[in-house]
Coordinates of C-alpha atoms and ligand atoms in Angstrom, one line a residue:
M1 CA 32.2 29.7 5.5
N2 CA 33.0 28.0 2.0
I3 CA 36.0 25.5 1.7
L4 CA 37.4 23.9 -1.8
G5 CA 39.2 20.7 -1.6
I6 CA 41.1 19.7 -4.6
S7 CA 43.0 16.2 -5.4
A8 CA 44.8 16.0 -8.6
F9 CA 47.8 15.0 -10.4
Y10 CA 48.2 11.2 -8.9
H11 CA 44.4 9.4 -9.8
D12 CA 41.2 10.3 -9.8
S13 CA 41.3 14.5 -9.7
A14 CA 38.1 15.6 -7.8
A15 CA 37.1 18.5 -5.9
C16 CA 34.3 19.1 -3.6
L17 CA 32.9 22.1 -1.6
I18 CA 31.7 22.5 2.2
I19 CA 30.0 25.2 3.4
D20 CA 30.0 25.9 7.0
G21 CA 30.5 22.2 7.4
K22 CA 28.1 20.7 5.2
T23 CA 29.7 18.5 2.2
V24 CA 27.4 20.3 -0.4
S25 CA 29.1 19.3 -3.9
A26 CA 31.9 16.7 -4.8
A27 CA 32.8 15.3 -8.2
Q28 CA 35.6 13.3 -10.3
E29 CA 36.7 15.1 -13.0
E30 CA 36.6 12.3 -15.1
R31 CA 32.8 12.6 -15.3
F32 CA 33.5 15.9 -17.1
T33 CA 36.4 15.4 -19.3
R34 CA 35.1 11.6 -20.2
K35 CA 38.4 10.7 -19.4
K36 CA 38.3 7.2 -16.7
H37 CA 40.7 8.3 -13.9
D38 CA 41.3 11.5 -15.0
F39 CA 44.2 12.9 -12.6
S40 CA 44.2 16.4 -14.4
F41 CA 43.9 19.4 -12.3
P42 CA 40.2 19.2 -11.9
K43 CA 39.3 22.6 -13.3
N44 CA 35.5 21.0 -14.4
A45 CA 34.6 19.6 -10.9
I46 CA 35.8 23.0 -9.2
N47 CA 33.7 25.1 -11.7
Y48 CA 30.5 22.6 -10.9
C49 CA 31.6 23.0 -7.3
L50 CA 31.5 26.8 -7.5
Q51 CA 28.3 27.3 -9.8
N52 CA 26.3 24.6 -8.1
S53 CA 26.4 27.3 -5.2
G54 CA 26.3 30.6 -7.4
L55 CA 30.1 31.1 -5.8
K56 CA 33.0 32.7 -7.3
S57 CA 36.5 31.9 -6.8
K58 CA 37.3 35.0 -4.4
E59 CA 34.5 33.8 -2.5
I60 CA 35.9 30.6 -1.0
D61 CA 37.3 30.9 2.2
Y62 CA 40.0 28.1 2.1
I63 CA 41.2 25.7 -0.6
A64 CA 42.7 22.5 1.1
F65 CA 44.6 20.4 -1.3
Y66 CA 44.7 16.6 -0.3
D67 CA 48.4 15.8 -0.1
K68 CA 52.0 17.7 0.3
P69 CA 53.9 17.9 -3.0
F70 CA 56.9 19.1 -1.3
I71 CA 57.0 15.6 0.5
K72 CA 56.1 13.5 -2.4
F73 CA 58.7 15.0 -4.7
E74 CA 61.1 14.2 -1.5
R75 CA 60.2 10.4 -1.9
I76 CA 60.6 10.1 -5.5
L77 CA 64.4 12.4 -5.4
E78 CA 65.0 9.8 -2.5
T79 CA 64.1 6.5 -4.2
Y80 CA 65.7 7.2 -7.1
I81 CA 69.4 8.4 -5.3
T82 CA 69.0 5.1 -4.1
F83 CA 68.4 3.3 -7.1
A84 CA 70.2 5.5 -9.5
P85 CA 71.0 5.0 -11.8
K86 CA 68.9 2.5 -12.2
G87 CA 65.0 4.6 -13.0
I88 CA 66.3 7.2 -15.0
R89 CA 64.3 6.9 -17.4
S90 CA 60.9 6.8 -14.8
F91 CA 62.2 9.9 -13.3
I92 CA 63.0 11.6 -16.8
K93 CA 59.5 10.6 -17.7
A94 CA 58.0 12.4 -14.0
I95 CA 60.4 15.1 -13.9
P96 CA 58.5 17.6 -16.2
L97 CA 55.1 17.2 -14.4
W98 CA 57.0 17.9 -11.2
I99 CA 58.5 21.3 -12.2
K100 CA 55.3 22.9 -14.7
H101 CA 53.1 22.0 -12.0
K102 CA 53.1 20.3 -8.8
I103 CA 56.0 21.4 -7.0
W104 CA 54.7 25.0 -7.3
M105 CA 51.1 23.6 -6.6
K106 CA 50.1 27.0 -4.7
E107 CA 51.5 29.0 -7.3
F108 CA 49.7 26.8 -10.0
I109 CA 46.0 27.0 -7.5
R110 CA 46.4 30.7 -7.2
R111 CA 47.0 31.1 -11.4
E112 CA 44.4 28.7 -12.9
L113 CA 41.4 30.0 -10.3
D114 CA 42.7 33.2 -9.9
Y115 CA 42.3 33.0 -6.0
E116 CA 44.3 34.8 -3.6
G117 CA 42.9 33.3 -0.4
I118 CA 44.5 31.0 1.8
I119 CA 45.7 27.4 0.8
L120 CA 46.1 24.5 2.9
F121 CA 47.9 21.4 2.6
T122 CA 47.0 18.2 4.2
E123 CA 49.1 14.7 4.2
H124 CA 47.7 12.2 1.7
H125 CA 47.1 9.9 4.4
E126 CA 45.3 12.3 6.8
S127 CA 43.0 13.4 3.7
H128 CA 42.1 9.8 3.6
A129 CA 41.3 9.5 7.5
A130 CA 40.2 12.5 7.4
S131 CA 37.6 11.6 4.7
A132 CA 36.6 8.5 6.3
F133 CA 36.2 9.6 9.7
F134 CA 34.7 12.9 9.6
N135 CA 31.6 12.3 7.4
S136 CA 30.8 9.1 9.6
P137 CA 28.1 8.8 11.8
F138 CA 30.5 8.1 14.8
Q139 CA 31.7 10.4 17.4
E140 CA 34.7 8.3 18.3
S141 CA 36.2 5.6 16.0
A142 CA 39.4 3.8 15.2
I143 CA 40.9 4.6 12.0
L144 CA 42.6 2.7 9.5
T145 CA 43.7 3.9 5.6
I146 CA 45.3 1.8 2.8
D147 CA 46.5 2.9 -0.3
G148 CA 49.5 2.4 -3.1
V149 CA 50.8 5.3 -1.8
G150 CA 50.9 9.0 -0.8
E151 CA 53.6 11.0 0.0
W152 CA 55.5 8.1 2.2
A153 CA 53.0 6.4 3.9
T154 CA 51.0 3.5 2.5
T155 CA 49.2 2.4 5.2
S156 CA 47.6 4.5 8.4
Y157 CA 45.9 3.9 11.1
G158 CA 44.9 6.6 14.3
I159 CA 42.1 7.5 15.7
G160 CA 39.0 10.3 15.5
K161 CA 37.1 12.0 18.2
D162 CA 34.6 14.5 18.0
N163 CA 36.5 17.1 15.5
N164 CA 39.5 15.2 15.6
I165 CA 41.8 13.2 14.0
Q166 CA 45.0 11.7 15.2
I167 CA 47.3 9.0 13.0
L168 CA 49.4 6.8 15.6
A169 CA 51.7 4.6 12.8
E170 CA 52.6 4.4 9.5
I171 CA 53.9 2.0 7.0
H172 CA 55.9 3.5 4.8
F173 CA 56.9 3.4 0.7
P174 CA 58.2 1.1 -1.1
H175 CA 56.0 -1.2 1.4
S176 CA 52.9 -1.1 0.3
L177 CA 49.6 -3.4 0.1
G178 CA 47.8 -1.2 -2.8
L179 CA 51.1 -1.7 -4.9
L180 CA 51.5 -5.2 -3.9
Y181 CA 47.7 -5.9 -5.3
S182 CA 48.6 -3.4 -8.3
A183 CA 51.4 -6.1 -9.2
F184 CA 49.3 -9.0 -9.2
T185 CA 46.7 -6.6 -11.2
Y186 CA 49.3 -6.2 -14.1
Y187 CA 50.7 -10.0 -13.6
T188 CA 47.1 -11.5 -14.5
G189 CA 46.6 -8.5 -17.8
F190 CA 45.0 -6.1 -16.1
K191 CA 45.2 -2.5 -15.9
V192 CA 47.3 -1.2 -12.7
N193 CA 45.0 1.5 -10.9
S194 CA 42.0 0.7 -12.6
G195 CA 41.6 -2.9 -12.9
E196 CA 41.9 -4.2 -9.3
Y197 CA 38.3 -4.6 -8.8
K198 CA 38.8 -7.5 -11.6
V199 CA 41.2 -9.2 -9.5
M200 CA 38.8 -9.2 -6.8
G201 CA 36.1 -10.4 -8.6
L202 CA 38.0 -13.5 -10.6
A203 CA 39.4 -14.6 -7.3
P204 CA 36.5 -16.5 -6.3
Y205 CA 36.9 -19.0 -9.1
G206 CA 40.2 -19.9 -7.9
E207 CA 42.3 -21.6 -4.9
P208 CA 44.5 -19.8 -2.7
R209 CA 47.6 -21.8 -4.0
Y210 CA 50.0 -18.8 -4.1
K211 CA 49.3 -17.8 -0.9
D212 CA 52.2 -19.1 1.1
L213 CA 54.3 -18.6 -1.4
I214 CA 53.9 -14.8 -1.3
L215 CA 53.6 -14.9 2.5
S216 CA 57.1 -16.5 2.5
E217 CA 58.8 -15.0 -0.6
L218 CA 57.2 -11.6 -1.3
M219 CA 56.3 -10.3 2.2
D220 CA 57.1 -10.3 6.1
L221 CA 54.1 -10.6 7.4
K222 CA 53.9 -9.5 11.4
E223 CA 50.7 -10.9 13.6
D224 CA 49.9 -7.1 14.0
G225 CA 49.5 -6.7 9.9
S226 CA 52.4 -4.4 9.6
F227 CA 55.0 -5.9 6.9
K228 CA 57.5 -5.6 4.9
L229 CA 57.9 -6.5 0.8
N230 CA 60.7 -8.1 -0.3
M231 CA 61.8 -5.6 -2.9
K232 CA 64.0 -7.6 -5.2
Y233 CA 60.7 -8.7 -7.1
F234 CA 59.4 -5.5 -7.3
D235 CA 60.4 -2.8 -10.0
Y236 CA 58.2 -0.1 -9.2
C237 CA 60.8 2.1 -7.3
A238 CA 63.4 2.0 -10.2
G239 CA 61.3 1.2 -13.5
L240 CA 58.1 1.8 -15.1
K241 CA 57.1 -1.7 -14.6
M242 CA 55.4 -3.0 -11.3
I243 CA 57.4 -6.4 -11.2
N244 CA 60.4 -7.8 -12.4
K245 CA 62.0 -11.0 -14.1
R246 CA 62.5 -12.7 -10.5
F247 CA 58.9 -12.1 -9.9
E248 CA 58.0 -13.6 -13.0
K249 CA 60.2 -16.7 -12.2
L250 CA 59.1 -17.2 -9.1
F251 CA 55.4 -17.6 -10.2
G252 CA 56.1 -20.0 -13.2
G253 CA 56.0 -17.0 -16.1
P254 CA 55.5 -14.3 -17.8
P255 CA 52.1 -12.0 -17.2
R256 CA 49.1 -12.6 -18.7
K257 CA 48.8 -10.8 -21.8
P258 CA 45.6 -8.6 -21.4
E259 CA 42.5 -10.1 -23.2
S260 CA 43.8 -13.2 -23.8
R261 CA 42.1 -16.2 -22.2
L262 CA 42.1 -16.7 -18.5
T263 CA 43.7 -19.8 -17.3
Q264 CA 43.4 -21.4 -13.4
K265 CA 46.9 -20.3 -12.7
D266 CA 45.3 -16.6 -13.5
V267 CA 42.6 -17.1 -11.5
D268 CA 44.3 -18.9 -8.7
I269 CA 46.9 -16.2 -8.5
A270 CA 44.0 -13.5 -8.0
R271 CA 42.8 -15.9 -5.5
S272 CA 45.9 -16.1 -3.7
V273 CA 46.8 -12.1 -3.3
Q274 CA 42.8 -11.6 -2.3
D275 CA 43.3 -14.0 0.6
V276 CA 46.6 -12.2 1.5
T277 CA 44.8 -8.7 1.6
E278 CA 42.1 -10.0 3.7
E279 CA 44.5 -11.5 5.8
V280 CA 46.6 -8.6 6.0
M281 CA 43.8 -6.4 6.5
L282 CA 41.7 -8.0 9.3
R283 CA 45.4 -8.4 11.3
M284 CA 45.6 -4.7 11.0
A285 CA 42.0 -4.3 12.2
R286 CA 42.2 -6.3 14.9
Y287 CA 45.7 -4.7 16.3
I288 CA 44.1 -1.4 15.7
H289 CA 41.2 -2.7 18.0
E290 CA 43.5 -4.2 20.8
K291 CA 45.4 -0.4 20.3
T292 CA 42.9 2.1 20.3
A293 CA 39.7 -0.1 22.2
K294 CA 37.1 1.8 19.9
K295 CA 34.2 -0.1 18.9
N296 CA 34.0 1.0 15.4
L297 CA 36.0 1.5 12.8
C298 CA 36.3 3.7 9.7
L299 CA 38.0 3.2 6.2
A300 CA 39.6 4.6 3.3
G301 CA 42.3 4.7 0.8
G302 CA 42.1 2.8 -2.7
V303 CA 42.3 -0.8 -0.7
A304 CA 39.4 -0.1 1.1
L305 CA 37.2 -0.6 -2.3
N306 CA 38.1 -4.2 -1.4
C307 CA 34.4 -4.6 -0.5
V308 CA 35.3 -8.4 0.0
S309 CA 38.3 -7.6 2.3
N310 CA 35.9 -5.1 4.1
G311 CA 33.0 -7.6 4.3
R312 CA 35.5 -10.0 5.9
I313 CA 36.6 -7.2 8.4
L314 CA 32.7 -6.9 9.3
R315 CA 32.3 -10.2 9.6
D316 CA 35.3 -11.7 11.3
G317 CA 37.0 -8.8 12.9
P318 CA 36.3 -7.2 16.7
Y319 CA 34.3 -3.9 15.4
K320 CA 30.8 -3.2 16.5
E321 CA 30.3 -1.3 13.7
V322 CA 32.4 -0.4 10.3
W323 CA 32.2 2.8 8.1
I324 CA 33.8 3.2 4.5
Q325 CA 34.0 6.5 2.6
P326 CA 32.5 5.8 -0.7
A327 CA 34.7 7.7 -2.3
A328 CA 37.7 5.7 -1.0
G329 CA 40.4 6.6 -3.6
D330 CA 41.8 9.2 -4.0
A331 CA 39.0 11.4 -5.3
G332 CA 37.7 11.5 -1.8
G333 CA 41.1 13.1 -0.7
A334 CA 39.7 16.7 -1.5
L335 CA 36.6 15.9 0.6
G336 CA 38.7 14.9 3.3
A337 CA 41.4 17.8 2.9
A338 CA 38.2 20.0 3.0
L339 CA 36.9 18.3 6.4
F340 CA 40.0 18.6 7.8
V341 CA 40.4 22.2 7.6
W342 CA 36.5 22.6 9.1
Y343 CA 36.7 20.4 11.8
Q344 CA 40.6 20.0 12.7
Y345 CA 42.5 23.4 11.4
L346 CA 39.3 25.7 12.0
E347 CA 38.3 23.7 15.2
N348 CA 34.8 23.6 14.8
K349 CA 32.4 21.5 16.9
R350 CA 31.3 17.9 15.4
T351 CA 28.2 16.4 16.5
A352 CA 27.8 12.9 14.9
Q353 CA 24.3 11.5 14.9
G354 CA 24.8 8.1 15.5
K355 CA 23.0 6.2 12.9
R356 CA 23.0 8.6 10.1
D357 CA 26.4 9.6 8.4
F358 CA 27.1 13.3 7.1
Q359 CA 27.8 11.7 3.4
Q360 CA 23.9 11.9 2.2
G361 CA 24.1 9.2 0.2
S362 CA 26.6 10.5 -1.8
Y363 CA 24.5 11.9 -4.2
L364 CA 27.0 14.9 -4.3
G365 CA 27.2 15.6 -8.2
P366 CA 25.9 17.8 -10.6
G367 CA 22.0 17.0 -11.0
F368 CA 19.3 18.3 -14.1
K369 CA 15.8 19.7 -13.8
N370 CA 13.1 18.2 -15.8
D371 CA 13.1 21.4 -17.5
Y372 CA 16.5 20.7 -19.1
I373 CA 16.1 17.5 -20.0
K374 CA 12.8 18.4 -21.9
N375 CA 14.8 21.2 -23.3
Y376 CA 17.1 18.5 -24.8
L377 CA 15.2 16.3 -25.8
D378 CA 12.6 18.8 -27.4
K379 CA 15.3 20.0 -29.4
N380 CA 16.7 16.9 -30.7
Q381 CA 13.1 15.7 -31.7
I382 CA 13.8 12.7 -29.4
P383 CA 10.2 11.3 -28.7
Y384 CA 9.5 10.6 -25.2
V385 CA 6.4 10.0 -22.8
Y386 CA 6.0 11.9 -19.8
V387 CA 5.2 9.9 -16.5
T388 CA 4.7 11.2 -13.1
D389 CA 6.9 10.4 -10.0
E390 CA 3.7 8.7 -8.8
N391 CA 3.8 6.7 -11.7
I392 CA 7.6 6.0 -12.0
P393 CA 7.8 3.1 -9.9
E394 CA 4.9 0.9 -10.9
K395 CA 5.9 1.6 -15.0
I396 CA 9.5 0.9 -14.4
A397 CA 8.6 -2.0 -11.9
G398 CA 6.7 -3.4 -14.9
L399 CA 9.3 -3.1 -17.4
I400 CA 11.8 -4.9 -15.0
A401 CA 9.5 -8.0 -14.7
E402 CA 9.1 -7.9 -18.8
Q403 CA 12.9 -8.2 -18.6
K404 CA 13.5 -5.0 -20.2
V405 CA 16.9 -3.6 -19.7
I406 CA 16.9 0.3 -18.2
G407 CA 19.1 3.2 -18.3
W408 CA 18.0 5.2 -15.0
F409 CA 19.2 8.8 -14.8
Q410 CA 18.1 10.5 -11.9
G411 CA 19.0 13.1 -9.4
R412 CA 22.3 14.3 -8.9
M413 CA 25.8 12.2 -9.5
E414 CA 27.4 9.8 -7.1
F415 CA 30.2 10.8 -5.6
G416 CA 32.7 8.0 -5.7
P417 CA 33.3 4.8 -8.4
R418 CA 29.6 3.0 -7.9
A419 CA 26.4 4.0 -9.0
L420 CA 24.1 4.0 -6.4
G421 CA 20.8 4.1 -7.8
N422 CA 21.0 7.9 -9.9
R423 CA 23.5 6.7 -12.9
S424 CA 22.4 3.3 -13.1
I425 CA 21.4 0.4 -15.5
I426 CA 18.8 -1.8 -13.9
G427 CA 17.3 -5.1 -14.4
D428 CA 15.5 -7.9 -13.3
A429 CA 18.1 -9.9 -10.5
R430 CA 15.9 -13.3 -10.5
S431 CA 16.7 -13.7 -14.4
A432 CA 19.0 -16.5 -15.3
K433 CA 19.9 -14.5 -18.7
M434 CA 19.9 -11.1 -17.3
Q435 CA 23.5 -11.2 -16.7
E436 CA 24.9 -12.0 -19.8
I437 CA 22.3 -9.6 -21.6
I438 CA 23.8 -6.7 -19.7
N439 CA 27.3 -7.6 -20.3
S440 CA 27.2 -8.9 -24.0
K441 CA 24.5 -6.0 -25.2
I442 CA 24.8 -3.2 -23.3
K443 CA 28.2 -3.1 -21.7
F444 CA 29.9 -5.0 -24.2
R445 CA 31.9 -7.0 -22.3
E446 CA 32.2 -10.5 -21.4
S447 CA 32.3 -10.6 -17.6
F448 CA 33.2 -12.9 -15.0
R449 CA 31.8 -10.5 -12.5
P450 CA 28.0 -10.6 -11.5
F451 CA 26.2 -7.2 -10.9
A452 CA 25.4 -5.6 -7.5
P453 CA 22.0 -6.1 -6.0
A454 CA 20.2 -3.0 -4.7
I455 CA 18.2 -4.2 -2.3
L456 CA 15.4 -2.8 0.3
K457 CA 17.1 -1.9 3.6
E458 CA 15.0 -3.3 5.8
R459 CA 14.9 -6.7 3.7
V460 CA 18.5 -7.3 3.4
S461 CA 18.9 -9.8 6.1
D462 CA 16.2 -11.7 4.3
Y463 CA 18.2 -12.2 1.4
F464 CA 22.2 -11.9 2.3
E465 CA 23.8 -13.2 5.5
I466 CA 24.5 -9.3 6.8
D467 CA 22.6 -7.4 9.6
R468 CA 23.3 -4.1 8.8
E469 CA 23.0 -1.6 5.7
S470 CA 25.4 -1.1 3.0
P471 CA 24.4 2.1 1.5
Y472 CA 27.3 2.4 -0.6
M473 CA 28.0 -1.0 -2.0
M474 CA 31.1 -1.2 0.1
F475 CA 30.7 -4.6 1.5
A476 CA 30.5 -8.2 -0.2
A477 CA 28.2 -10.7 1.9
P478 CA 27.2 -14.5 1.4
V479 CA 23.4 -14.8 -0.6
R480 CA 21.5 -16.8 2.7
K481 CA 21.4 -20.7 2.4
E482 CA 17.9 -20.3 2.2
R483 CA 17.8 -18.7 -1.5
R484 CA 20.3 -20.5 -2.7
K485 CA 19.9 -23.5 -5.4
A486 CA 21.6 -26.9 -5.4
I487 CA 24.2 -27.3 -8.1
K488 CA 23.7 -29.5 -11.2
E489 CA 26.6 -32.7 -11.2
N490 CA 27.6 -31.8 -14.6
E491 CA 28.1 -28.2 -13.4
K492 CA 30.5 -28.5 -11.0
N493 CA 33.5 -28.6 -12.9
L494 CA 32.7 -25.8 -15.3
F495 CA 35.2 -22.5 -15.7
G496 CA 35.9 -19.3 -15.8
I497 CA 32.8 -17.3 -17.5
N498 CA 30.6 -21.0 -17.6
K499 CA 30.6 -21.0 -14.0
L500 CA 28.7 -17.6 -13.6
K501 CA 26.4 -19.0 -16.1
V502 CA 25.2 -21.5 -13.4
I503 CA 21.8 -20.7 -11.5
R504 CA 23.1 -20.1 -7.8
S505 CA 20.2 -18.7 -6.2
E506 CA 17.1 -17.2 -6.3
I507 CA 18.7 -14.0 -7.7
P508 CA 21.2 -15.4 -9.9
A509 CA 22.3 -12.1 -12.0
V510 CA 24.0 -10.7 -8.6
T511 CA 25.2 -14.3 -7.4
H512 CA 29.1 -14.6 -7.1
V513 CA 29.9 -18.0 -8.4
D514 CA 31.1 -18.3 -3.9
Y515 CA 27.5 -16.9 -3.6
S516 CA 28.8 -13.9 -2.5
A517 CA 27.2 -10.4 -3.7
R518 CA 28.0 -6.8 -3.5
I519 CA 25.3 -5.4 -1.6
Q520 CA 23.7 -1.9 -1.8
T521 CA 21.0 -1.5 0.5
V522 CA 18.2 1.6 -0.4
D523 CA 17.0 3.5 2.1
E524 CA 13.7 5.8 1.7
E525 CA 15.1 8.8 3.3
Y526 CA 18.7 8.5 1.0
N527 CA 17.2 7.7 -2.3
S528 CA 13.1 7.8 -2.4
L529 CA 12.6 7.4 -6.1
F530 CA 15.2 4.3 -6.0
Y531 CA 13.2 3.2 -2.8
K532 CA 9.9 3.2 -3.9
L533 CA 11.2 1.4 -7.4
I534 CA 12.1 -1.1 -5.7
K535 CA 9.5 -1.4 -3.2
K536 CA 6.7 -1.4 -6.0
F537 CA 8.3 -4.0 -7.9
D538 CA 8.6 -6.3 -4.7
E539 CA 5.0 -5.9 -3.9
K540 CA 4.1 -6.5 -7.9
Y541 CA 6.5 -9.6 -8.6
G542 CA 7.7 -10.8 -4.8
C543 CA 11.1 -9.7 -5.0
P544 CA 12.8 -6.5 -3.3
V545 CA 16.3 -7.2 -5.3
I546 CA 17.0 -5.3 -8.3
I547 CA 20.3 -5.5 -10.7
N548 CA 22.7 -1.7 -10.0
T549 CA 25.1 -1.6 -12.4
S550 CA 27.0 1.5 -13.2
F551 CA 25.6 3.7 -16.1
N552 CA 28.5 3.5 -18.6
I553 CA 30.0 0.9 -21.3
R554 CA 33.5 -0.3 -20.8
G555 CA 36.0 1.9 -20.9
E556 CA 33.9 4.9 -20.1
P557 CA 33.1 6.8 -17.2
I558 CA 29.8 6.9 -15.9
V559 CA 27.4 8.8 -17.6
C560 CA 26.9 12.5 -15.9
T561 CA 24.7 14.5 -18.3
P562 CA 21.3 13.7 -19.7
E563 CA 22.9 14.1 -23.2
E564 CA 25.5 11.6 -22.1
S565 CA 23.0 9.3 -20.9
Y566 CA 20.7 9.4 -23.9
R567 CA 24.3 8.7 -26.1
C568 CA 25.0 5.8 -23.7
F569 CA 21.4 4.7 -24.3
M570 CA 21.3 4.6 -27.8
R571 CA 24.5 3.0 -28.9
T572 CA 23.8 0.1 -26.7
N573 CA 20.7 -2.6 -26.7
M574 CA 19.3 -0.7 -23.3
D575 CA 15.4 -1.0 -24.2
Y576 CA 14.1 2.0 -22.2
L577 CA 15.6 5.0 -20.5
I578 CA 14.0 7.1 -17.9
A579 CA 15.6 10.7 -17.3
G580 CA 13.4 12.5 -14.7
N581 CA 9.9 12.2 -15.9
Y582 CA 10.6 11.0 -19.1
L583 CA 10.5 7.7 -20.5
L584 CA 12.2 6.9 -23.9
K585 CA 11.8 3.8 -25.8
K586 CA 14.5 2.2 -27.9
T587 CA 12.3 1.2 -30.8
E588 CA 10.8 4.9 -30.9
Q589 CA 14.3 6.4 -31.7
K590 CA 16.1 7.2 -34.5
T591 CA 19.6 6.6 -35.0
L592 CA 22.0 9.1 -33.4
V593 CA 22.9 11.7 -36.1
E594 CA 26.4 11.8 -35.1
D595 CA 26.3 7.7 -35.4
L596 CA 25.1 7.8 -39.1
E597 CA 27.9 10.4 -39.8
K598 CA 30.8 8.1 -37.9
K599 CA 29.5 4.8 -37.8
T600 CA 31.2 4.5 -34.8
G601 CA 30.5 3.5 -31.1
F602 CA 32.7 4.0 -27.8
E603 CA 36.0 3.5 -28.0
S604 CA 36.8 -0.1 -26.4
N605 CA 39.8 -0.9 -24.2
Ligands
FE2_701 FE1 45.4 7.5 -2.1

C-alpha cells in the first residue's frame, strides 16, 4: 500500500512516501530547487519519493494533501469581507494563485502527476497532529499543535491513542501565537516565516522589558493558555504587513531596518516575545495535561520548532515524555497527511515501540552511493583520498582536534530544518575561536547564535541539564554548572556579538550567553558513523561533544547532492570535505571552473 503525502502552496512544500505504514522517503522541495522555503508544488520531492522506491504515479494507492483548500479559501474570503475595502491589495495579490492552482487542487494534482487514483484532504492542524503522534514512540499521548494559521485553526489540542487522533479544541485565526511571533520577527528586522529562529537566538541577550506590555495590550491571555490578540495593533488580516502604526507607537518606533545594528531595545523585544511564547505554551501544556490526563505530549506546527520553549515544557511542564515531530513546520504536514490516511482512514493497526519512534532519525531524504560520488569526482578531476569506513572516525576526529572545519556529507539527507549529522559542517566545540571562524569564513554571517552541540546520547547528562535524548535538536537545555567558566568582571557589560565571544564553558562554541544549548544527542542505531566519529573524538581527546551546524551558507538551503556539497566546500573556507568515503583537502583543489568564469559566490540575503 503506497501513500504519497503532499504539502504545498504555503511555506516549505514537501512530499513523503509511506509504504505499508512505514515512512520510506520524505524531503522538502527547497532542497531540489535550491530556493529556501520553496512553497511551489513539490514536483521534485515527489519524483524523488517515487524514484527512490521505483514507483510510477499510477502505483500510488492514495494521495494525501495536507490541508483543505476550500476551507482556507473561505477564511481568506471571509476575512476580506470583514475588513473590506481594506485589504483589497493583498486580496488581489492572492487571488490568481488561488484560482489557478489552489481551489482546484484535486484536478491540479491529477494533471501534474497524471494520476487517476484517490486523493484525500486532511485539515491543516490534523496533519500537524498526525505528524506528531503517529510517528512518536507513544501508544497514547496528548497532542498540541501551534503555528501561524492553517484553514482557520492556529492552535489545536487533542489526544492520540493507538491508530487514532482526535482534536478536542482549537484557537482560530486571527488569534495566533505563530503570527504574534512573526509580527515581532518583522518588528526586529528579520524575515517573517524564516527569521523566527533568530529572534529566539537573540532573546538571551535581552531583558523581558516589554513582556507586560505585550500581555496587557496585545493579548488577552487566560490561565488555560487560550488567548485573543488585540487586532487593533496588527495588519495581517487586511494588509500585506504584519503590524500597523499603532503597534509601532506602542513599542516606541518603527521596525529595525534589516541588517542594521542591533540595539538593546531589539534584544529586549526578542526576549519579551520569547518569554510570552514560553508562558503561553507552558500554560497550554499544563491545561491539556489536566484535561487529557495523558503522561506524554506530542508537539508539531511551526511554533514547535522553538526549542527553547520546548525545553521549558520538558523541564517545567507536567509530562513524563515529550516528542516533537522534527519537521514540525508545514513540510511535516505532508507526512502527517499520509500517516493519517494509513492509520485513521484505513484503520491500520499501530503498535508503538515505547522508546523508539517511527521517524528513523529523520534520515528520509536522498542518499548517494560511493560509486556516484567517485564518478562525479573523477569526471571533474577532483583530487581526493579514499578512507575506509573503519578509518573515517579516527581520521576526521584528528582533523577536528587540529582545528579544521569539515564538511560532512554522509547517508540520506535529513527531513526537517535541522542538519542531524548527514549534511553537516563539523568542528571542535572546545575551541574559543571556532564559532567566529565558521561564522565569518564559512557561513559568511555575523551570528549572535552559537552552534549546536552533537553529543553521544549516553553522555548528555554529563554536559547538559537534561536527562533524556534529544535526537532531533528540538530541545534547548542549560550547560551543567560544573562545565561552566566564571566570567571576568570586564566581560560582564559586553553587548551583542561580543557577549557571545566570552568563554562561558568547556564547550564555548556551543554555549549561548544564557548557558543554553540546542542539543542533538547522537545514537549508534540512528546514525552509526556520526556516533563512531564522536566516540572516537571522545576517546582520543576527552570530549564527547562536537559542533554540528547545517551544511549550507546564509540564504541557501542545506546541500542535497555531492555536487552541491562540493560547490559549498569550494566557495567557503572549509578545510576538508568528507563525502561518503572520499576525503577532499581544500589546499589540493583547483578553483571551480564556473567561479573562474563568473567570479561570484552564492547570493547573500
Ligand atoms: Fe502549519
